[in-house]
PDB file of C-alpha atoms in Angstrom:
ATOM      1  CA  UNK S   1       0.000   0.000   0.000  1.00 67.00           C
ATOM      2  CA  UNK S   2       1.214   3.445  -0.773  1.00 80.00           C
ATOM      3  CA  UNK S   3       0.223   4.928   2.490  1.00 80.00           C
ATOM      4  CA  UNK S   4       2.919   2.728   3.892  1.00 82.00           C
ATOM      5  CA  UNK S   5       5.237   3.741   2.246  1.00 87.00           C
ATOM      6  CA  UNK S   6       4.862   7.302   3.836  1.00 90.00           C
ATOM      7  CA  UNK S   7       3.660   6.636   6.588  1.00 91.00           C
ATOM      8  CA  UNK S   8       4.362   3.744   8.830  1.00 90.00           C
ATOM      9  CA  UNK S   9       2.982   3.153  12.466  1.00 90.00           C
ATOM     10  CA  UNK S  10       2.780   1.053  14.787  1.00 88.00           C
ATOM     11  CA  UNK S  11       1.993   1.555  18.843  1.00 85.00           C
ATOM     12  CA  UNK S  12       3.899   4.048  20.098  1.00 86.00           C
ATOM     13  CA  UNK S  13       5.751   5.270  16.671  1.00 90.00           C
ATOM     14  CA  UNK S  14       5.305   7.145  13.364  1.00 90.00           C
ATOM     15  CA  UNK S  15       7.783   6.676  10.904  1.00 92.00           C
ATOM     16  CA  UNK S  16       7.473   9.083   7.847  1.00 91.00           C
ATOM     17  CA  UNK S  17       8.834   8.522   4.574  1.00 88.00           C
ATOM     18  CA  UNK S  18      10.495   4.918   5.486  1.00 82.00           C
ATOM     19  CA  UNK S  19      10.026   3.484   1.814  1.00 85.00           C
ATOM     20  CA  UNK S  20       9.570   6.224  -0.533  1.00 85.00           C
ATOM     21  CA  UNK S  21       9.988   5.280  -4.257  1.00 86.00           C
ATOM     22  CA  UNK S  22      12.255   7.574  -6.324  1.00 84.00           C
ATOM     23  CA  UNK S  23       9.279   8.557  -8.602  1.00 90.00           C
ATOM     24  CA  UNK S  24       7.419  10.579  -5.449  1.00 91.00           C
ATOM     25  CA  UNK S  25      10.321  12.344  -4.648  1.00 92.00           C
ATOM     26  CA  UNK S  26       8.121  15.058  -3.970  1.00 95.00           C
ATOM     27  CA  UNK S  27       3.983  15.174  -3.171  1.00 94.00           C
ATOM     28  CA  UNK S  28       1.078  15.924  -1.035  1.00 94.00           C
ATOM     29  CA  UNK S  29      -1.549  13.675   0.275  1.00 93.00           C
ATOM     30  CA  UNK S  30      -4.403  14.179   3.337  1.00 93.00           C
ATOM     31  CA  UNK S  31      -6.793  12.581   5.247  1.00 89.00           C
ATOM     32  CA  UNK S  32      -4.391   9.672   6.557  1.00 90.00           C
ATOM     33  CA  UNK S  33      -4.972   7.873  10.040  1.00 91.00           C
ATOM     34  CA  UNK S  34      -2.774   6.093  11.741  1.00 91.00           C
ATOM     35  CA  UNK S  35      -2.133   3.633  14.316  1.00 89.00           C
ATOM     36  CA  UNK S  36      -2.611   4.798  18.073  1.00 86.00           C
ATOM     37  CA  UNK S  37      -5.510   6.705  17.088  1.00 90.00           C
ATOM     38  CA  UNK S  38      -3.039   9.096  15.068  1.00 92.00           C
ATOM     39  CA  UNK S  39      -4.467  11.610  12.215  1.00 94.00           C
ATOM     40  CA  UNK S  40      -2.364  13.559   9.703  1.00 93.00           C
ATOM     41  CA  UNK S  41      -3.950  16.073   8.231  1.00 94.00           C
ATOM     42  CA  UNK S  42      -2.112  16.411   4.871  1.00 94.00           C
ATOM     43  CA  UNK S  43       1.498  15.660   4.530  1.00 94.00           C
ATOM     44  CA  UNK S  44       3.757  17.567   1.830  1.00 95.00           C
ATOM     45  CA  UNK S  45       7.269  16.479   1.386  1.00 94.00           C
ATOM     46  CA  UNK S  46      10.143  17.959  -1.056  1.00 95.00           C
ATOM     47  CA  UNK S  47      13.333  15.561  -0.892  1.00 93.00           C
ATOM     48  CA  UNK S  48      15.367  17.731  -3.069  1.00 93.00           C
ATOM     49  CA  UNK S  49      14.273  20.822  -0.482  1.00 95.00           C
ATOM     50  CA  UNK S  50      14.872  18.395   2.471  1.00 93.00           C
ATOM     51  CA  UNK S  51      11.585  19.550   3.908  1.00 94.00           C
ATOM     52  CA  UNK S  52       8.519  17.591   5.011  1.00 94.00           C
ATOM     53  CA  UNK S  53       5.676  18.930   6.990  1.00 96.00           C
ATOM     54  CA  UNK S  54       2.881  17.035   8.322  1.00 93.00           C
ATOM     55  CA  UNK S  55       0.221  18.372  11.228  1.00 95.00           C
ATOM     56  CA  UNK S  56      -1.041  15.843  13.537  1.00 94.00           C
ATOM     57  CA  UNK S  57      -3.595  15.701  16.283  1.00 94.00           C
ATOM     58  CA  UNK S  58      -4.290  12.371  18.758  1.00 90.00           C
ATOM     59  CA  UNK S  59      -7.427  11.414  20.368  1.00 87.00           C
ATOM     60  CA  UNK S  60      -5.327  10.076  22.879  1.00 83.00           C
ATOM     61  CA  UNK S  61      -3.413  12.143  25.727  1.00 77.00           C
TER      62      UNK S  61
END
């Protein structure tokens, strides 16, 4: 799945961008939730720029 490749979680972490293929060097995508009751808004990453941003909220404390 794609999402994994962005974004990978499991209790306790988020990993982002742990399997990116070359050909999405750069992108945008929202709406993603994530393990841990996790959700990321949108995510926008540049590898050439070296930048990724990605605002997240938890239902859990």
């Amino acid at each position: 799945m794609l999402a994994e490749a962005l974004i990978y979680s499991r209790p306790g972490v988020l990993e982002i961008l742990p399997a990116l293929p070359d050909q999405l060097a750069k992108g945008t995508i929202t709406g993603v939730r994530a393990r841990g009751r996790i959700r990321i808004h949108s995510f926008a990453w540049d590898l050439a720029a070296r930048t990724a941003t990605l605002p997240v909220t938890s239902a859990v404390n």
